[in-house]
Coordinates of C-alpha atoms and ligand atoms in Angstrom, one line a residue:
X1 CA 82.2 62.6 -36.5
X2 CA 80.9 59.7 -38.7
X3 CA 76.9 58.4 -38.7
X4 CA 76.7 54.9 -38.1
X5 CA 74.6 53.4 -41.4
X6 CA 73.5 50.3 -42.6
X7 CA 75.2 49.3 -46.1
X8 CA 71.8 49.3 -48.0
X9 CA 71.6 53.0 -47.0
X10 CA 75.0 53.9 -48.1
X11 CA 73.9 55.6 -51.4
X12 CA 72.2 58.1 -49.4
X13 CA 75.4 59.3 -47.7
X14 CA 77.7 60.0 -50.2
X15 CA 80.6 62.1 -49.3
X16 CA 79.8 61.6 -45.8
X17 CA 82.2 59.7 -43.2
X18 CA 80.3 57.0 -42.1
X19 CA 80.6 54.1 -39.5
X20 CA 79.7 50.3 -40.5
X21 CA 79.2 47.6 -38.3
X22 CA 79.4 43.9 -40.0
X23 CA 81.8 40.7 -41.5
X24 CA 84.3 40.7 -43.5
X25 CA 83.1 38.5 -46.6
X26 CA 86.1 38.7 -48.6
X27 CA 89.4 40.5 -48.8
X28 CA 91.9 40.6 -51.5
X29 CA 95.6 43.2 -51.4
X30 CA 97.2 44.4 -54.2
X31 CA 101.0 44.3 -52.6
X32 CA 101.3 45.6 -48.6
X33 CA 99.6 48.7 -49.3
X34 CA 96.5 48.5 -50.4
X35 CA 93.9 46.0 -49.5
X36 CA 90.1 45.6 -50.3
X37 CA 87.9 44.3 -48.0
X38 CA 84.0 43.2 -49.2
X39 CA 81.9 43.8 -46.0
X40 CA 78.3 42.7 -45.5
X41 CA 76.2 43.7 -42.5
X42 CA 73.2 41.5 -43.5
X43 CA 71.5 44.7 -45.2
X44 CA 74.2 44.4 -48.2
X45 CA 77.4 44.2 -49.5
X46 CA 80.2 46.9 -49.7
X47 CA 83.8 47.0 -50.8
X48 CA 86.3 49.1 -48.4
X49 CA 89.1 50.2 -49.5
X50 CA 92.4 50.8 -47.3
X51 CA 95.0 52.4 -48.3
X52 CA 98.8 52.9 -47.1
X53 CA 98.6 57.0 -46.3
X54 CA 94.8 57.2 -45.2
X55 CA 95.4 54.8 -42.4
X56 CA 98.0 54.0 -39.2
X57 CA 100.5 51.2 -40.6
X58 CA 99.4 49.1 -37.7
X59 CA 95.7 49.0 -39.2
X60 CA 96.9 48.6 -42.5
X61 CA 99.0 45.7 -41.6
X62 CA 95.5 43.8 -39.6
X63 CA 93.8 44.8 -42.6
X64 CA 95.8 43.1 -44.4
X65 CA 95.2 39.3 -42.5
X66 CA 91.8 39.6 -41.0
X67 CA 90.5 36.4 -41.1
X68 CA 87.6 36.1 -42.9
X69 CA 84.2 36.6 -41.3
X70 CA 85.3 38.3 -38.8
X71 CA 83.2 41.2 -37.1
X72 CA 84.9 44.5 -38.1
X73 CA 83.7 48.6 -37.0
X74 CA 85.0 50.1 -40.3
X75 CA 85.0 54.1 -40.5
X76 CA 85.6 55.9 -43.7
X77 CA 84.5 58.3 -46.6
X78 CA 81.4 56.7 -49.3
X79 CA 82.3 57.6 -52.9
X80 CA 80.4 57.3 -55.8
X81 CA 81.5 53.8 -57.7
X82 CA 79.1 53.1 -60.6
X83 CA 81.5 49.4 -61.0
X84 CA 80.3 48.8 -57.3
X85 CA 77.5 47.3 -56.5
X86 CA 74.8 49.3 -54.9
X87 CA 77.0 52.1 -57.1
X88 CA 79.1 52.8 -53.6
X89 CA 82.7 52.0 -52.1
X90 CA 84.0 53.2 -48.9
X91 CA 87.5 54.9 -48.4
X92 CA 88.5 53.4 -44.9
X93 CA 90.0 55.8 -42.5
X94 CA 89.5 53.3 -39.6
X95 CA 89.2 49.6 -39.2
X96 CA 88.7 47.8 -35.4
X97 CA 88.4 44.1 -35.6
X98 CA 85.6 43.5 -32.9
X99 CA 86.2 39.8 -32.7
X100 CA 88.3 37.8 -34.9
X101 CA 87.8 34.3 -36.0
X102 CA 89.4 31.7 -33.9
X103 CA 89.9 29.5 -37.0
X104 CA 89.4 29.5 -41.2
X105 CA 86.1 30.0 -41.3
X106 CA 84.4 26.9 -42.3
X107 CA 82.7 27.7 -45.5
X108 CA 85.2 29.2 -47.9
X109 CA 84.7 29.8 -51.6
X110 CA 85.1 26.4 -52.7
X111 CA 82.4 23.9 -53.5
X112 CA 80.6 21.8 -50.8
X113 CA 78.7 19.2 -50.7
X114 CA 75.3 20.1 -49.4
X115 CA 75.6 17.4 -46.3
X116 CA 78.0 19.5 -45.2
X117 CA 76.5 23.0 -45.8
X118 CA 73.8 21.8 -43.9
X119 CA 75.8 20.2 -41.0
X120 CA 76.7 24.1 -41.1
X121 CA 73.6 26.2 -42.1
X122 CA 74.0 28.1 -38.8
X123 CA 77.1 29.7 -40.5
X124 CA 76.0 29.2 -44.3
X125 CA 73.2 31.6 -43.5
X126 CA 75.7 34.0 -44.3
X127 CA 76.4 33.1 -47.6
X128 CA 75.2 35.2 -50.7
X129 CA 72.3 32.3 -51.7
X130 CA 71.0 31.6 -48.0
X131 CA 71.0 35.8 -47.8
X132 CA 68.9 36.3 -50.9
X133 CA 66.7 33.3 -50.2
X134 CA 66.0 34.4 -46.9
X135 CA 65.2 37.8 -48.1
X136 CA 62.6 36.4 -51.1
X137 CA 60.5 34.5 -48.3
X138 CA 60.0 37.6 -45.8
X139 CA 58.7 39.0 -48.7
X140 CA 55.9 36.0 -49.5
X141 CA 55.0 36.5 -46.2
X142 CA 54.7 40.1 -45.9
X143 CA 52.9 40.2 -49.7
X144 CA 50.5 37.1 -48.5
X145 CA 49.6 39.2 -45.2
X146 CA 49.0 42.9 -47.3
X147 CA 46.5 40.8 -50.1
X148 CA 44.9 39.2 -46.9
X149 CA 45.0 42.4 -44.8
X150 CA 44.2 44.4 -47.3
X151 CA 40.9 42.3 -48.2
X152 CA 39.5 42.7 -44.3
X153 CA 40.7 38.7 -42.9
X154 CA 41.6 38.6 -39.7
X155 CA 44.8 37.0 -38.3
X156 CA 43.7 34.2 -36.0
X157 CA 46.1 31.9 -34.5
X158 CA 45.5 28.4 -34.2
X159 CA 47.1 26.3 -31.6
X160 CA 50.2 23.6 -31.7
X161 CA 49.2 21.4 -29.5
X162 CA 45.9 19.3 -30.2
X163 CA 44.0 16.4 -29.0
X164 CA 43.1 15.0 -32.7
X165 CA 44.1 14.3 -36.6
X166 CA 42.7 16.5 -39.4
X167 CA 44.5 15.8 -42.2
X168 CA 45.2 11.5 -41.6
X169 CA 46.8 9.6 -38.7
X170 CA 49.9 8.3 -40.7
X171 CA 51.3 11.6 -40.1
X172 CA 50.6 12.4 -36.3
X173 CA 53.4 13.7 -34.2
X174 CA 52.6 12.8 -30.6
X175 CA 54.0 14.8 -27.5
X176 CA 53.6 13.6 -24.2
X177 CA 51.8 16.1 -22.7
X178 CA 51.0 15.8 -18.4
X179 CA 50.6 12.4 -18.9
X180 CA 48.5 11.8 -21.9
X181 CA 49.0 11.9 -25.4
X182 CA 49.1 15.0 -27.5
X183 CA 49.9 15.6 -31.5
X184 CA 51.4 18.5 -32.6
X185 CA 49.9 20.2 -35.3
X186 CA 48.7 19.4 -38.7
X187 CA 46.7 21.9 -40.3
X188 CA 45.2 25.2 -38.3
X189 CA 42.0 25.0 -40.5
X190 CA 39.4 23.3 -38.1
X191 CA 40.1 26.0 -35.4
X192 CA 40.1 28.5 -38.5
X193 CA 36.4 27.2 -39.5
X194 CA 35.3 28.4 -36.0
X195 CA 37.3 31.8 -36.7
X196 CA 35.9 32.5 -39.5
X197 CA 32.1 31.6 -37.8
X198 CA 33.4 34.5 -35.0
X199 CA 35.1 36.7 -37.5
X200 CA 33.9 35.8 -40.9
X201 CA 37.6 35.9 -42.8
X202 CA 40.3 34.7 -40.8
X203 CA 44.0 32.8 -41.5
X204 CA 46.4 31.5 -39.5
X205 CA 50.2 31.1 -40.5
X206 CA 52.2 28.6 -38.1
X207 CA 54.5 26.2 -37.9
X208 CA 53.2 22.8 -39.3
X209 CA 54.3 19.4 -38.6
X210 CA 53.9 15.8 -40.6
X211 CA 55.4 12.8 -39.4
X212 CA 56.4 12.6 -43.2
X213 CA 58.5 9.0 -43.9
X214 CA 59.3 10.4 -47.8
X215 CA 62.6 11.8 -48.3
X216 CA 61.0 14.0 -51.1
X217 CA 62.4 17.4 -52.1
X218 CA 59.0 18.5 -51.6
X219 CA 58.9 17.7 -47.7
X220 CA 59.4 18.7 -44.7
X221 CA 58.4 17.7 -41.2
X222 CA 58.0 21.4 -39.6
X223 CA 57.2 23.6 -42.1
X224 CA 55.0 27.2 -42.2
X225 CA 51.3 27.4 -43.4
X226 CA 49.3 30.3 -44.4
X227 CA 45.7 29.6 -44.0
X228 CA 42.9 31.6 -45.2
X229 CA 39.3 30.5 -44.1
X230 CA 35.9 32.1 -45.1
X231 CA 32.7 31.7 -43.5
X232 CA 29.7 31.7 -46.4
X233 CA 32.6 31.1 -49.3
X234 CA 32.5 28.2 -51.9
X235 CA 34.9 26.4 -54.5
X236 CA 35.1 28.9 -56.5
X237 CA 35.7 31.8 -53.9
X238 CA 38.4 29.5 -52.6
X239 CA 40.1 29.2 -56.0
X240 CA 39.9 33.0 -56.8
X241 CA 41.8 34.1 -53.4
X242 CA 44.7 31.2 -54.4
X243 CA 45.0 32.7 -57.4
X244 CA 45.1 36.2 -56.9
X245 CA 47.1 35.4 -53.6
X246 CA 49.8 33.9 -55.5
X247 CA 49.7 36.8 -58.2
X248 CA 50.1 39.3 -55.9
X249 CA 53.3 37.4 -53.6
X250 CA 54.8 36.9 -57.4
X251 CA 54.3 40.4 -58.8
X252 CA 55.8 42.2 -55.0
X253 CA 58.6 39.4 -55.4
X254 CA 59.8 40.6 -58.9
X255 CA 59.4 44.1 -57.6
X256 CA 60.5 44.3 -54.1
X257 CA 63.4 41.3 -54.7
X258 CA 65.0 41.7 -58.3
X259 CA 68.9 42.0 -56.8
X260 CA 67.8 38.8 -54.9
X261 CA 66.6 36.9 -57.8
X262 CA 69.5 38.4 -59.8
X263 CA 71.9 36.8 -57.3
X264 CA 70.4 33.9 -57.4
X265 CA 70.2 33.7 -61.2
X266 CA 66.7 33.1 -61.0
X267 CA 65.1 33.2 -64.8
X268 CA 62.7 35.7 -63.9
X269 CA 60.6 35.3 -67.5
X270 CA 59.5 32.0 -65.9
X271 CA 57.4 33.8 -63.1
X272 CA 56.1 36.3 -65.0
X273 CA 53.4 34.6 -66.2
X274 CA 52.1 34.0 -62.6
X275 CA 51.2 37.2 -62.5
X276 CA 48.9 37.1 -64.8
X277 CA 44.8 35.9 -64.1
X278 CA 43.3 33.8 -64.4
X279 CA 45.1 30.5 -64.0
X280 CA 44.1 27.8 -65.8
X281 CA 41.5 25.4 -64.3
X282 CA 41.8 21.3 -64.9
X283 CA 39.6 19.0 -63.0
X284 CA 40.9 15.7 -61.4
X285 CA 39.2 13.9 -64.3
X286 CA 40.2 15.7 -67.5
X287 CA 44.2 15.0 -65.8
X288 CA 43.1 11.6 -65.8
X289 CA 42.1 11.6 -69.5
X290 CA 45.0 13.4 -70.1
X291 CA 47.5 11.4 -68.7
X292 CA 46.4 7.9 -70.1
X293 CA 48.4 6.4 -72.2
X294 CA 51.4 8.3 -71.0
X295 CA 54.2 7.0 -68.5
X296 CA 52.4 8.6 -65.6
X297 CA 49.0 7.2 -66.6
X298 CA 46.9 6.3 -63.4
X299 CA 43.8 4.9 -62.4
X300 CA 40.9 6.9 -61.6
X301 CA 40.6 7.3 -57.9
X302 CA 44.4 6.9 -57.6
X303 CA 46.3 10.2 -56.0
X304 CA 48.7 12.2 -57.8
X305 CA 52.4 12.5 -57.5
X306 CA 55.1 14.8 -58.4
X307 CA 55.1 12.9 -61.8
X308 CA 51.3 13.2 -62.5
X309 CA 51.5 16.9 -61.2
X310 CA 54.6 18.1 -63.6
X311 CA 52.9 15.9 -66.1
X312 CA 49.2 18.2 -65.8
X313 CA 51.2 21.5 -65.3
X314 CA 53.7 21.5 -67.7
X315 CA 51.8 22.2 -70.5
X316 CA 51.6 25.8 -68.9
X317 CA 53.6 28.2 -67.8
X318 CA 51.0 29.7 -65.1
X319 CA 50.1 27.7 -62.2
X320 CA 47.4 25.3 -63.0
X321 CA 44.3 24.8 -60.3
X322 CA 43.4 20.9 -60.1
X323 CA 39.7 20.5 -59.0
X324 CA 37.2 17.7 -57.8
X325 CA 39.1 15.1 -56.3
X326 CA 38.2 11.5 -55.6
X327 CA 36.4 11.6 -52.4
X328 CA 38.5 8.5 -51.3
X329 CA 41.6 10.6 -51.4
X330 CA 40.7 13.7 -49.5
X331 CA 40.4 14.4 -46.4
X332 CA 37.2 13.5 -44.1
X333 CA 35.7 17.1 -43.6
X334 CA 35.8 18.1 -47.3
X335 CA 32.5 18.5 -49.1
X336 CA 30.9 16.3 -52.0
X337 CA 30.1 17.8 -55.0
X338 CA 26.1 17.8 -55.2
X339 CA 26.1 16.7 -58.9
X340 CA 28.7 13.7 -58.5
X341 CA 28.6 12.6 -55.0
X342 CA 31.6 10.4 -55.5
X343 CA 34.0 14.1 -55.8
X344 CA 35.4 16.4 -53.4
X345 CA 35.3 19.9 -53.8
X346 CA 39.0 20.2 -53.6
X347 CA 41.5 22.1 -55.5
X348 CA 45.3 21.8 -55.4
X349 CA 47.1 24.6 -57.1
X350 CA 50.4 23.5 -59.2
X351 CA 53.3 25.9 -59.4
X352 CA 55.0 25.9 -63.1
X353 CA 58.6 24.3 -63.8
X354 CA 58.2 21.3 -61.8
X355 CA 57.5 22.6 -57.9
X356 CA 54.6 21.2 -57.4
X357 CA 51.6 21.1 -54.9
X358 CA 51.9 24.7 -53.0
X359 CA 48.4 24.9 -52.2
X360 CA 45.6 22.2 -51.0
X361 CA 42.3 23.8 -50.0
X362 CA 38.6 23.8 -51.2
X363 CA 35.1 23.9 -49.6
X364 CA 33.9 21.8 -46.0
X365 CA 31.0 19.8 -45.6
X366 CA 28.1 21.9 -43.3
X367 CA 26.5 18.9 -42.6
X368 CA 26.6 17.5 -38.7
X369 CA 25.1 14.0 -39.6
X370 CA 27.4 13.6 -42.9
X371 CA 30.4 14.2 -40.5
X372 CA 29.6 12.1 -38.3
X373 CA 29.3 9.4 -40.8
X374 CA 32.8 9.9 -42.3
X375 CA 34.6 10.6 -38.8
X376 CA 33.1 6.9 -38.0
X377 CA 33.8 5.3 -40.9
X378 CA 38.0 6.8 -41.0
X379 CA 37.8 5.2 -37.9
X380 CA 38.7 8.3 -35.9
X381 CA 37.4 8.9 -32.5
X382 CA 34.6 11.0 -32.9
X383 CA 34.5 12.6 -29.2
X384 CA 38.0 14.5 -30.3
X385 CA 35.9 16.2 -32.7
X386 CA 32.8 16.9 -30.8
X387 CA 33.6 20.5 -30.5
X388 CA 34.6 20.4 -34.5
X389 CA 30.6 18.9 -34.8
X390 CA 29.5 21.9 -33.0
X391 CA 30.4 24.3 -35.6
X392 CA 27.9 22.4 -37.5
X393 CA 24.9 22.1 -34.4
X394 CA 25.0 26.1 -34.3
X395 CA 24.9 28.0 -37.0
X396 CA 26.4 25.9 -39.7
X397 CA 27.4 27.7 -43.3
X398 CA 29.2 26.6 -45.8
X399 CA 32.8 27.9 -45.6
X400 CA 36.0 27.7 -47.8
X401 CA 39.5 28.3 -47.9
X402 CA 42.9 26.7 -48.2
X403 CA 46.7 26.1 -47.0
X404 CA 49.6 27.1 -48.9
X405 CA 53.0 25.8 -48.1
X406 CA 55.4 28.6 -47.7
X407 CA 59.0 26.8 -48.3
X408 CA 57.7 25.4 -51.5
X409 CA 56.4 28.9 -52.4
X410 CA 60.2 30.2 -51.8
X411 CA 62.2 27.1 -53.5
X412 CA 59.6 28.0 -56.1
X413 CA 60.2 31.9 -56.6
X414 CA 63.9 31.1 -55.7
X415 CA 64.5 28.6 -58.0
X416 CA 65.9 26.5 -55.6
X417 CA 65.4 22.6 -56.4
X418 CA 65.3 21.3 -53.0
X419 CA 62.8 22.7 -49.9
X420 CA 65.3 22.2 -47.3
X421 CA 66.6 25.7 -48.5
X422 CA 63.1 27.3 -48.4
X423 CA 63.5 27.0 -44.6
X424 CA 66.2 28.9 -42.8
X425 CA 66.7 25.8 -40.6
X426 CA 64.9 22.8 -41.9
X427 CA 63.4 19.9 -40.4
X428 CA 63.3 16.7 -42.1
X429 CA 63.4 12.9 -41.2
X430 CA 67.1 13.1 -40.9
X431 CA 67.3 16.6 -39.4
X432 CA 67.5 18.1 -36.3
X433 CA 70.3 20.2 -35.9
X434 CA 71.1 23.1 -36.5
Ligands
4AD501 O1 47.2 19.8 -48.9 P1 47.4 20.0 -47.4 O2 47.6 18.7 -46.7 O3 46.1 20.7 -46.9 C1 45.8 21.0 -45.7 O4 46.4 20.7 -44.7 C2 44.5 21.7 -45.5 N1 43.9 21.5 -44.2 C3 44.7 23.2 -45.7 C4 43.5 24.0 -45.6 O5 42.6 23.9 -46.4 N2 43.4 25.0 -44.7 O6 48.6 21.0 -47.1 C5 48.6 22.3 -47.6 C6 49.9 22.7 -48.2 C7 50.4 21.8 -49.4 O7 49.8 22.2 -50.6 C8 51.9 22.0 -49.3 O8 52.2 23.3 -49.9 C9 52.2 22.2 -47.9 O9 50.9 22.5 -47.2 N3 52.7 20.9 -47.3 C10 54.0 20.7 -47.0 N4 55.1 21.4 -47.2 C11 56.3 20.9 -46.8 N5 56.4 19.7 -46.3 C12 55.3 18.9 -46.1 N6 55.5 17.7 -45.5 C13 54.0 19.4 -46.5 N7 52.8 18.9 -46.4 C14 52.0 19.8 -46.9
MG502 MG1 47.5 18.4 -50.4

């Protein structure tokens, strides 16, 4: 009788006959008579080992040409292999090919070119990158959940489908929707800042669209947003849950992930120093200063870029929190500083090495007739935001929070260079399919 087990669990079985279920990854013989076969079932890898004696000749012989990824039932004995990884191997008693490939598979072992990896992500997913990459952003997600969770927020949804902009019209994604015109979502936080006035401390994490033209590595046109939101919270209360948010996801990442990173040769001294608090804190204006005279000198009141971001944050090697942004620049529910009505009370944090904005957050204006004001003046139509202007007729406070981007979190923690891999199926300007 054999258990059926999962290849991560085989360490727990040794001696024991065992059944696996997967694809065969690679295969390699040594002569007619013996033939190794490297099996993954999406919780590992394994090598299997059939021998001439311990097998039928007719399952030695389909052993022996099984195309690659095909779906195999493999029964056989696990033995202690410290060479192995996972520190297992399986001697085969059994092999079933379940369903053969109709063709080489696709992606073999030689080089690509990423066009065509993509064309094919539906079967690149299997690959040893894709696999570990995949595996690194469940974990964000389930780390970014436990510090929330932990901390008593709420998980609120917010809706896809809304009647009005909240973070610019340039990148609005309508839908027809019975007739009239719909846009798919931007940000959840307005519907988080009534959340949090019903719940207190709330988030959302969604799907995400921009109608982004840029064919950035830093961009995507669906991508997933974690959203934190907290009713009676400031500036600074926003900044201290980005930071120890991104602290914790780093420290269960190098814990909970190392084979992952490992695989993905991810220099894991570089993310170390993410775990440590606090980050540093550069306002909008002290970048300024600090980039003049450089090559990515810019004008106060311009935006940043990636240059004037890896520019800031590469003096460090923990992210870097950017505060009090040109009012002109942000977006029209953020709140002016008291002291220097001309800022914004916005922080963006910058991941070390070059990644980037991950996070873009800060406190909202409480006040109805300062709202009104700026919804006129962006020229947006204020009776889409009516029930937005509520939240400030009853009950107003001042709340705070932020969004962080999760693909550029995991091409980040991955070491990936490009977003499109933070996704398992990515959406860009030129991408629809798979
Ligand atoms: O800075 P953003 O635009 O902020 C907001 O949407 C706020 N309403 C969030 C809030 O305060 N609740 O976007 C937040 C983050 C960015 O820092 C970035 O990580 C990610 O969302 N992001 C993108 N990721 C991939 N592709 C894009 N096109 C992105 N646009 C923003
Ligand atoms: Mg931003």
């Amino acid at each position: 009788m054999s258990t059926r087990v999962r290849i991560s669990e085989l360490p727990h079985h040794v001696g024991e006959v065992v059944q696996l279920l997967g694809w065969v990854r690679f295969r390699r013989s040594s002569g007619t008579k013996l033939h190794f076969l490297q099996l993954r079932d999406g919780s590992g890898f394994v090598q299997a080992v059939v021998k001439k004696g311990n097998v039928p000749e007719e399952v030695l012989d389909a052993a022996g040409k099984v195309p690659l990824e095909s779906a195999v039932s493999i029964t056989g004995t696990v033995r202690e292999d410290a060479r192995q990884v996972g520190g297992v191997e399986v001697t085969v008693d059994g092999v079933d090919v379940l369903a053969p490939c109709v063709d080489d598979f696709p992606i073999g072992k030689k080089e690509h070119g990423v066009g065509f990896l993509m064309d094919n992500r539906h079967l690149w997913l299997r690959s040893s990158r894709p696999w570990a990459t995949l595996r690194i952003r469940a974990e964000i997600i389930r780390a970014c959940r436990e510090h929330l969770d932990e901390q008593g927020f709420v998980c609120v949804d917010a809706p896809i489908f809304n009647s009005a902009a909240a973070e610019g019209t340039a990148t609005l994604f309508p839908v027809e929707y019975f007739g009239d015109t719909v846009y798919l979502s931007q940000t959840g936080q307005l519907h988080m800042e009534a959340a949090a006035q019903a719940l207190g401390k709330v988030y959302c994490f969604g799907p995400t669209f921009r109608a982004e033209k840029s064919k950035t590595r830093r961009h995507l046109t669906e991508f997933w947003m974690l959203e934190p939101e907290m009713a009676f919270a400031d500036l600074d209360d926003s900044m201290a849950l980005m930071e120890s948010m991104i602290a914790h996801v780093v420290a269960r990442v190098l814990e909970n992930r190392k084979s992952e990173l490992e695989l993905l040769e991810r220099d894991v001294s570089k993310l170390e120093p993410a775990t440590r608090l606090p980050y540093p804190r550069v306002s909008y204006d002290d970048a300024v200063k600090q980039l003049e005279g450089t090559e990515h000198a810019i004008e106060w009141g311009d935006d940043f870029g990636a240059p004037q971001e890896d520019a800031v944050s590469s003096g460090h090697d923990q992210p870097v929190l950017i505060h009090r942004f040109p009012m002109q620049i942000k977006a029209f529910y953020m709140q002016a500083d008291p002291e220097r009505p001309e800022l914004a009370l916005g922080c963006d944090l910058i991941a070390p090495e070059g990644y980037g904005e991950i996070i873009g957050g800060g406190e909202r204006s409480p006040d109805l007739e300062y709202l009104i004001r700026k919804i006129e003046e962006e020229g947006l139509p204020q009776e889409a935001y009516e029930w937005y202007l509520d939240l400030r007729r009853y009950g107003a406070c001042q709340s705070a929070g932020f969004g962080m981007g999760l693909e550029r979190v995991v091409a980040w923690l991955s070491g990936i260079p490009h977003i499109r891999e933070g996704a398992p199926f990515a959406r860009t300007m030129a991408r629809t399919a798979p």
